[in-house]
Short mmCIF file of N, CA and C in Angstrom, two decimals:
data_model
loop_
_atom_site.label_atom_id
_atom_site.label_comp_id
_atom_site.label_asym_id
_atom_site.label_seq_id
_atom_site.Cartn_x
_atom_site.Cartn_y
_atom_site.Cartn_z
N UNK A 1 -19.57 13.60 61.25
CA UNK A 1 -19.86 13.33 59.85
C UNK A 1 -21.31 13.70 59.53
N UNK A 2 -21.51 14.16 58.33
CA UNK A 2 -22.87 14.51 57.91
C UNK A 2 -23.60 13.26 57.44
N UNK A 3 -24.89 13.39 57.32
CA UNK A 3 -25.69 12.27 56.83
C UNK A 3 -25.29 11.89 55.41
N UNK A 4 -24.87 12.85 54.60
CA UNK A 4 -24.44 12.56 53.24
C UNK A 4 -23.21 11.66 53.26
N UNK A 5 -22.25 11.99 54.11
CA UNK A 5 -21.03 11.19 54.19
C UNK A 5 -21.29 9.81 54.77
N UNK A 6 -22.33 9.67 55.57
CA UNK A 6 -22.66 8.38 56.17
C UNK A 6 -23.58 7.54 55.30
N UNK A 7 -24.14 8.11 54.24
CA UNK A 7 -25.13 7.42 53.42
C UNK A 7 -24.56 6.17 52.76
N UNK A 8 -23.33 6.30 52.25
CA UNK A 8 -22.63 5.17 51.63
C UNK A 8 -21.21 5.12 52.16
N UNK A 9 -20.70 3.93 52.35
CA UNK A 9 -19.29 3.79 52.69
C UNK A 9 -18.46 4.07 51.44
N UNK A 10 -17.17 4.22 51.62
CA UNK A 10 -16.29 4.46 50.48
C UNK A 10 -16.37 3.31 49.47
N UNK A 11 -16.39 2.08 49.98
CA UNK A 11 -16.46 0.93 49.07
C UNK A 11 -17.82 0.85 48.38
N UNK A 12 -18.89 1.23 49.10
CA UNK A 12 -20.22 1.25 48.47
C UNK A 12 -20.28 2.32 47.38
N UNK A 13 -19.68 3.47 47.64
CA UNK A 13 -19.63 4.52 46.61
C UNK A 13 -18.92 3.98 45.37
N UNK A 14 -17.83 3.27 45.59
CA UNK A 14 -17.08 2.72 44.45
C UNK A 14 -17.93 1.72 43.68
N UNK A 15 -18.74 0.93 44.37
CA UNK A 15 -19.62 -0.03 43.69
C UNK A 15 -20.66 0.70 42.83
N UNK A 16 -21.16 1.83 43.31
CA UNK A 16 -22.12 2.62 42.53
C UNK A 16 -21.42 3.20 41.30
N UNK A 17 -20.22 3.74 41.48
CA UNK A 17 -19.46 4.28 40.35
C UNK A 17 -19.17 3.17 39.33
N UNK A 18 -18.82 1.98 39.82
CA UNK A 18 -18.58 0.84 38.92
C UNK A 18 -19.85 0.48 38.14
N UNK A 19 -21.00 0.57 38.79
CA UNK A 19 -22.28 0.29 38.12
C UNK A 19 -22.53 1.34 37.03
N UNK A 20 -22.20 2.60 37.31
CA UNK A 20 -22.37 3.65 36.31
C UNK A 20 -21.48 3.34 35.10
N UNK A 21 -20.22 3.01 35.36
CA UNK A 21 -19.30 2.68 34.27
C UNK A 21 -19.82 1.50 33.45
N UNK A 22 -20.27 0.47 34.13
CA UNK A 22 -20.80 -0.73 33.45
C UNK A 22 -22.03 -0.36 32.62
N UNK A 23 -22.93 0.42 33.20
CA UNK A 23 -24.16 0.81 32.50
C UNK A 23 -23.86 1.64 31.26
N UNK A 24 -22.81 2.46 31.32
CA UNK A 24 -22.50 3.36 30.21
C UNK A 24 -21.64 2.70 29.13
N UNK A 25 -21.15 1.48 29.37
CA UNK A 25 -20.30 0.81 28.38
C UNK A 25 -21.00 0.59 27.05
N UNK A 26 -22.31 0.36 27.09
CA UNK A 26 -23.04 -0.02 25.89
C UNK A 26 -24.00 1.06 25.42
N UNK A 27 -23.82 2.28 25.89
CA UNK A 27 -24.72 3.36 25.51
C UNK A 27 -23.97 4.68 25.42
N UNK A 28 -24.53 5.58 24.64
CA UNK A 28 -24.00 6.95 24.60
C UNK A 28 -24.61 7.78 25.72
N UNK A 29 -25.57 7.21 26.43
CA UNK A 29 -26.24 7.91 27.53
C UNK A 29 -25.30 8.18 28.70
N UNK A 30 -25.71 9.12 29.53
CA UNK A 30 -24.92 9.51 30.70
C UNK A 30 -25.76 9.38 31.95
N UNK A 31 -25.20 8.74 32.98
CA UNK A 31 -25.90 8.54 34.24
C UNK A 31 -25.08 9.18 35.35
N UNK A 32 -25.75 9.93 36.21
CA UNK A 32 -25.09 10.53 37.37
C UNK A 32 -25.90 10.22 38.62
N UNK A 33 -25.22 10.17 39.75
CA UNK A 33 -25.85 10.07 41.06
C UNK A 33 -25.39 11.28 41.86
N UNK A 34 -26.34 11.97 42.47
CA UNK A 34 -26.01 13.15 43.28
C UNK A 34 -26.65 12.99 44.65
N UNK A 35 -25.84 13.18 45.70
CA UNK A 35 -26.31 13.10 47.07
C UNK A 35 -26.17 14.46 47.73
N UNK A 36 -27.18 14.85 48.48
CA UNK A 36 -27.05 16.03 49.32
C UNK A 36 -27.92 15.86 50.55
N UNK A 37 -27.62 16.69 51.56
CA UNK A 37 -28.28 16.57 52.86
C UNK A 37 -29.78 16.78 52.73
N UNK A 38 -30.19 17.88 52.10
CA UNK A 38 -31.61 18.20 51.99
C UNK A 38 -31.87 18.95 50.70
N UNK A 39 -33.07 18.82 50.19
CA UNK A 39 -33.44 19.56 48.98
C UNK A 39 -33.90 20.97 49.32
N UNK A 40 -34.09 21.23 50.62
CA UNK A 40 -34.59 22.52 51.10
C UNK A 40 -35.91 22.90 50.44
N UNK A 41 -36.77 21.93 50.29
CA UNK A 41 -38.07 22.18 49.67
C UNK A 41 -38.47 21.03 48.77
N UNK A 42 -38.97 21.35 47.62
CA UNK A 42 -39.45 20.35 46.67
C UNK A 42 -38.26 19.60 46.05
N UNK A 43 -38.20 18.29 46.30
CA UNK A 43 -37.08 17.48 45.83
C UNK A 43 -37.01 17.43 44.31
N UNK A 44 -38.15 17.40 43.64
CA UNK A 44 -38.15 17.35 42.18
C UNK A 44 -37.57 18.63 41.59
N UNK A 45 -37.98 19.77 42.12
CA UNK A 45 -37.44 21.05 41.63
C UNK A 45 -35.93 21.11 41.86
N UNK A 46 -35.50 20.67 43.02
CA UNK A 46 -34.07 20.68 43.33
C UNK A 46 -33.32 19.74 42.40
N UNK A 47 -33.89 18.57 42.13
CA UNK A 47 -33.25 17.62 41.22
C UNK A 47 -33.06 18.24 39.84
N UNK A 48 -34.05 18.98 39.37
CA UNK A 48 -33.93 19.65 38.07
C UNK A 48 -32.83 20.70 38.10
N UNK A 49 -32.70 21.42 39.21
CA UNK A 49 -31.62 22.40 39.36
C UNK A 49 -30.26 21.70 39.29
N UNK A 50 -30.14 20.60 40.03
CA UNK A 50 -28.88 19.84 40.05
C UNK A 50 -28.58 19.29 38.66
N UNK A 51 -29.62 18.80 37.97
CA UNK A 51 -29.47 18.29 36.61
C UNK A 51 -28.78 19.35 35.74
N UNK A 52 -29.25 20.58 35.87
CA UNK A 52 -28.68 21.69 35.09
C UNK A 52 -27.27 22.04 35.59
N UNK A 53 -27.08 22.12 36.91
CA UNK A 53 -25.77 22.45 37.47
C UNK A 53 -24.69 21.45 37.06
N UNK A 54 -25.07 20.18 36.94
CA UNK A 54 -24.13 19.13 36.54
C UNK A 54 -23.95 19.07 35.02
N UNK A 55 -24.61 20.00 34.31
CA UNK A 55 -24.55 20.08 32.85
C UNK A 55 -25.08 18.83 32.17
N UNK A 56 -26.02 18.18 32.83
CA UNK A 56 -26.60 16.97 32.26
C UNK A 56 -27.53 17.28 31.09
N UNK A 57 -27.95 18.53 30.99
CA UNK A 57 -28.80 18.94 29.88
C UNK A 57 -27.97 19.39 28.68
N UNK A 58 -26.66 19.16 28.73
CA UNK A 58 -25.77 19.53 27.62
C UNK A 58 -25.26 18.33 26.84
N UNK A 59 -25.81 17.14 27.08
CA UNK A 59 -25.32 15.98 26.35
C UNK A 59 -25.81 16.05 24.91
N UNK A 60 -25.01 15.51 24.02
CA UNK A 60 -25.26 15.57 22.57
C UNK A 60 -26.65 15.05 22.20
N UNK A 61 -27.05 13.92 22.78
CA UNK A 61 -28.32 13.31 22.41
C UNK A 61 -29.43 13.52 23.44
N UNK A 62 -29.19 14.43 24.38
CA UNK A 62 -30.16 14.72 25.45
C UNK A 62 -30.60 13.43 26.15
N UNK A 63 -29.60 12.62 26.52
CA UNK A 63 -29.89 11.31 27.09
C UNK A 63 -29.23 11.11 28.46
N UNK A 64 -29.23 12.17 29.24
CA UNK A 64 -28.71 12.09 30.60
C UNK A 64 -29.78 11.64 31.58
N UNK A 65 -29.36 10.88 32.58
CA UNK A 65 -30.25 10.42 33.65
C UNK A 65 -29.58 10.73 34.98
N UNK A 66 -30.33 11.39 35.86
CA UNK A 66 -29.83 11.73 37.19
C UNK A 66 -30.65 11.01 38.25
N UNK A 67 -29.96 10.36 39.17
CA UNK A 67 -30.60 9.85 40.38
C UNK A 67 -30.16 10.79 41.50
N UNK A 68 -31.11 11.57 41.99
CA UNK A 68 -30.87 12.59 43.00
C UNK A 68 -31.40 12.09 44.34
N UNK A 69 -30.59 12.18 45.39
CA UNK A 69 -31.00 11.73 46.72
C UNK A 69 -30.79 12.86 47.73
N UNK A 70 -31.87 13.25 48.43
CA UNK A 70 -31.81 14.19 49.55
C UNK A 70 -31.86 13.32 50.81
N UNK A 71 -30.70 13.05 51.37
CA UNK A 71 -30.54 12.05 52.42
C UNK A 71 -31.40 12.35 53.66
N UNK A 72 -31.28 13.54 54.20
CA UNK A 72 -32.01 13.87 55.43
C UNK A 72 -33.53 13.90 55.20
N UNK A 73 -33.94 14.30 54.00
CA UNK A 73 -35.36 14.35 53.65
C UNK A 73 -35.95 12.97 53.36
N UNK A 74 -35.06 11.98 53.19
CA UNK A 74 -35.48 10.63 52.79
C UNK A 74 -36.29 10.69 51.50
N UNK A 75 -35.73 11.43 50.53
CA UNK A 75 -36.39 11.61 49.24
C UNK A 75 -35.38 11.37 48.12
N UNK A 76 -35.87 10.85 47.01
CA UNK A 76 -35.04 10.72 45.82
C UNK A 76 -35.90 10.95 44.59
N UNK A 77 -35.23 11.36 43.52
CA UNK A 77 -35.89 11.67 42.27
C UNK A 77 -35.03 11.12 41.14
N UNK A 78 -35.67 10.62 40.11
CA UNK A 78 -34.97 10.20 38.90
C UNK A 78 -35.39 11.16 37.80
N UNK A 79 -34.43 11.83 37.20
CA UNK A 79 -34.70 12.78 36.11
C UNK A 79 -34.04 12.28 34.84
N UNK A 80 -34.77 12.35 33.76
CA UNK A 80 -34.20 12.05 32.46
C UNK A 80 -34.33 13.26 31.56
N UNK A 81 -33.37 13.45 30.68
CA UNK A 81 -33.42 14.56 29.74
C UNK A 81 -34.44 14.25 28.63
N UNK A 82 -34.70 15.22 27.80
CA UNK A 82 -35.74 15.12 26.77
C UNK A 82 -35.55 13.91 25.85
N UNK A 83 -34.32 13.65 25.42
CA UNK A 83 -34.07 12.55 24.50
C UNK A 83 -34.51 11.21 25.05
N UNK A 84 -34.18 10.94 26.29
CA UNK A 84 -34.57 9.66 26.90
C UNK A 84 -36.04 9.68 27.29
N UNK A 85 -36.53 10.79 27.79
CA UNK A 85 -37.94 10.87 28.18
C UNK A 85 -38.88 10.63 27.00
N UNK A 86 -38.46 11.04 25.80
CA UNK A 86 -39.30 10.88 24.62
C UNK A 86 -39.44 9.44 24.15
N UNK A 87 -38.53 8.55 24.58
CA UNK A 87 -38.53 7.19 24.03
C UNK A 87 -38.79 6.07 25.04
N UNK A 88 -38.69 6.35 26.33
CA UNK A 88 -38.91 5.27 27.30
C UNK A 88 -40.39 4.95 27.42
N UNK A 89 -40.72 3.70 27.80
CA UNK A 89 -42.12 3.36 28.05
C UNK A 89 -42.69 4.24 29.17
N UNK A 90 -43.98 4.46 29.15
CA UNK A 90 -44.60 5.39 30.09
C UNK A 90 -44.39 5.00 31.55
N UNK A 91 -44.25 3.72 31.85
CA UNK A 91 -44.08 3.28 33.24
C UNK A 91 -42.62 3.12 33.64
N UNK A 92 -41.69 3.45 32.74
CA UNK A 92 -40.28 3.17 33.01
C UNK A 92 -39.76 3.86 34.26
N UNK A 93 -39.98 5.15 34.40
CA UNK A 93 -39.43 5.86 35.55
C UNK A 93 -40.07 5.38 36.85
N UNK A 94 -41.36 5.06 36.82
CA UNK A 94 -42.00 4.55 38.03
C UNK A 94 -41.48 3.17 38.40
N UNK A 95 -41.26 2.32 37.42
CA UNK A 95 -40.74 0.98 37.73
C UNK A 95 -39.31 1.07 38.25
N UNK A 96 -38.53 2.00 37.73
CA UNK A 96 -37.17 2.21 38.24
C UNK A 96 -37.22 2.75 39.66
N UNK A 97 -38.11 3.71 39.90
CA UNK A 97 -38.29 4.27 41.24
C UNK A 97 -38.67 3.17 42.23
N UNK A 98 -39.56 2.27 41.82
CA UNK A 98 -40.00 1.19 42.71
C UNK A 98 -38.85 0.27 43.11
N UNK A 99 -37.96 -0.02 42.17
CA UNK A 99 -36.80 -0.87 42.47
C UNK A 99 -35.91 -0.18 43.51
N UNK A 100 -35.60 1.08 43.27
CA UNK A 100 -34.74 1.82 44.20
C UNK A 100 -35.42 1.92 45.56
N UNK A 101 -36.69 2.28 45.56
CA UNK A 101 -37.43 2.48 46.81
C UNK A 101 -37.49 1.21 47.65
N UNK A 102 -37.67 0.07 47.02
CA UNK A 102 -37.75 -1.18 47.79
C UNK A 102 -36.45 -1.44 48.54
N UNK A 103 -35.32 -1.16 47.90
CA UNK A 103 -34.02 -1.33 48.57
C UNK A 103 -33.82 -0.26 49.64
N UNK A 104 -34.19 0.98 49.34
CA UNK A 104 -34.03 2.06 50.32
C UNK A 104 -34.83 1.79 51.58
N UNK A 105 -36.07 1.29 51.42
CA UNK A 105 -36.91 1.00 52.59
C UNK A 105 -36.28 -0.04 53.49
N UNK A 106 -35.50 -0.95 52.89
CA UNK A 106 -34.82 -1.99 53.65
C UNK A 106 -33.46 -1.51 54.17
N UNK A 107 -33.13 -0.24 53.90
CA UNK A 107 -31.86 0.30 54.37
C UNK A 107 -30.67 -0.06 53.50
N UNK A 108 -30.94 -0.64 52.33
CA UNK A 108 -29.85 -1.06 51.44
C UNK A 108 -29.69 -0.02 50.33
N UNK A 109 -29.10 1.12 50.69
CA UNK A 109 -29.01 2.26 49.79
C UNK A 109 -28.11 1.99 48.59
N UNK A 110 -26.98 1.36 48.85
CA UNK A 110 -26.05 1.05 47.76
C UNK A 110 -26.72 0.19 46.70
N UNK A 111 -27.41 -0.86 47.11
CA UNK A 111 -28.03 -1.77 46.15
C UNK A 111 -29.16 -1.08 45.39
N UNK A 112 -29.88 -0.20 46.05
CA UNK A 112 -30.92 0.55 45.37
C UNK A 112 -30.34 1.40 44.26
N UNK A 113 -29.25 2.09 44.55
CA UNK A 113 -28.60 2.92 43.54
C UNK A 113 -28.02 2.08 42.41
N UNK A 114 -27.35 0.98 42.77
CA UNK A 114 -26.77 0.10 41.76
C UNK A 114 -27.86 -0.43 40.82
N UNK A 115 -28.93 -0.96 41.40
CA UNK A 115 -30.00 -1.52 40.57
C UNK A 115 -30.68 -0.46 39.72
N UNK A 116 -30.87 0.74 40.27
CA UNK A 116 -31.46 1.84 39.51
C UNK A 116 -30.57 2.27 38.36
N UNK A 117 -29.28 2.38 38.61
CA UNK A 117 -28.32 2.75 37.57
C UNK A 117 -28.31 1.70 36.46
N UNK A 118 -28.26 0.43 36.83
CA UNK A 118 -28.19 -0.63 35.82
C UNK A 118 -29.48 -0.70 35.00
N UNK A 119 -30.62 -0.48 35.63
CA UNK A 119 -31.90 -0.48 34.90
C UNK A 119 -31.94 0.69 33.92
N UNK A 120 -31.52 1.86 34.35
CA UNK A 120 -31.46 3.02 33.46
C UNK A 120 -30.49 2.76 32.31
N UNK A 121 -29.37 2.13 32.62
CA UNK A 121 -28.38 1.81 31.60
C UNK A 121 -28.92 0.88 30.53
N UNK A 122 -29.67 -0.13 30.95
CA UNK A 122 -30.29 -1.07 29.99
C UNK A 122 -31.23 -0.33 29.04
N UNK A 123 -32.03 0.58 29.59
CA UNK A 123 -32.98 1.33 28.77
C UNK A 123 -32.24 2.29 27.83
N UNK A 124 -31.21 2.94 28.34
CA UNK A 124 -30.40 3.81 27.48
C UNK A 124 -29.76 3.01 26.35
N UNK A 125 -29.28 1.82 26.67
CA UNK A 125 -28.66 0.96 25.65
C UNK A 125 -29.65 0.63 24.54
N UNK A 126 -30.90 0.40 24.91
CA UNK A 126 -31.93 0.07 23.92
C UNK A 126 -32.15 1.22 22.94
N UNK A 127 -32.19 2.42 23.44
CA UNK A 127 -32.54 3.57 22.61
C UNK A 127 -31.33 4.37 22.12
N UNK A 128 -30.23 4.27 22.85
CA UNK A 128 -29.02 5.04 22.52
C UNK A 128 -27.80 4.12 22.60
N UNK A 129 -27.71 3.12 21.72
CA UNK A 129 -26.58 2.19 21.80
C UNK A 129 -25.25 2.90 21.55
N UNK A 130 -24.21 2.37 22.19
CA UNK A 130 -22.87 2.92 22.00
C UNK A 130 -22.48 2.74 20.55
N UNK A 131 -21.87 3.77 19.99
CA UNK A 131 -21.36 3.71 18.62
C UNK A 131 -19.91 4.13 18.62
N UNK A 132 -19.18 3.67 17.63
CA UNK A 132 -17.77 4.02 17.53
C UNK A 132 -17.62 5.53 17.58
N UNK A 133 -16.74 6.00 18.43
CA UNK A 133 -16.49 7.43 18.54
C UNK A 133 -17.23 8.09 19.70
N UNK A 134 -18.17 7.36 20.33
CA UNK A 134 -18.87 7.93 21.49
C UNK A 134 -17.86 8.18 22.60
N UNK A 135 -18.01 9.31 23.28
CA UNK A 135 -17.12 9.63 24.39
C UNK A 135 -17.95 9.84 25.65
N UNK A 136 -17.33 9.58 26.78
CA UNK A 136 -17.98 9.81 28.06
C UNK A 136 -18.02 11.32 28.28
N UNK A 137 -19.22 11.90 28.23
CA UNK A 137 -19.36 13.35 28.28
C UNK A 137 -19.34 13.90 29.70
N UNK A 138 -19.70 13.07 30.69
CA UNK A 138 -19.80 13.54 32.07
C UNK A 138 -19.09 12.59 33.02
N UNK A 139 -18.67 13.10 34.15
CA UNK A 139 -18.01 12.29 35.16
C UNK A 139 -18.92 11.18 35.66
N UNK A 140 -18.33 10.06 36.01
CA UNK A 140 -19.08 8.94 36.59
C UNK A 140 -19.10 9.00 38.11
N UNK A 141 -18.32 9.90 38.69
CA UNK A 141 -18.24 9.99 40.14
C UNK A 141 -19.57 10.47 40.74
N UNK A 142 -19.82 10.07 41.97
CA UNK A 142 -20.99 10.55 42.70
C UNK A 142 -20.70 11.99 43.10
N UNK A 143 -21.62 12.87 42.76
CA UNK A 143 -21.45 14.26 43.17
C UNK A 143 -22.21 14.49 44.48
N UNK A 144 -21.75 15.47 45.22
CA UNK A 144 -22.38 15.76 46.52
C UNK A 144 -22.56 17.25 46.68
N UNK A 145 -23.66 17.62 47.32
CA UNK A 145 -23.93 19.04 47.50
C UNK A 145 -24.20 19.37 48.94
#
């Protein structure tokens, strides 16, 4: 098994997907989690590539959030599209990163992702509340590369 497949158990993956669904219930925003073995270089640049590959930059309100994890590199990045980046407090992404990182350092990867997803969801709800007719634009499943 690869490190990506070992990063989360099947039930832990389902808990992360459930957190994404819960976070998106009250917002038009879209949250994705992407896992891959290595970024093969700069994790931030790779996260931006994945953001585009997953079509997260095609959401109606530019309010997609990606939590990207390069498992073997022990690196993760949180990317937000222009719509969300323009309205979140300046320390929002760092405070979200700190929550995820504290769990990751303790080896609790699932809880780090769940807490990061739910925190992003709360912020999306504040700025992009769900409205009648909103549709889920992107898959909630964890993508892997």
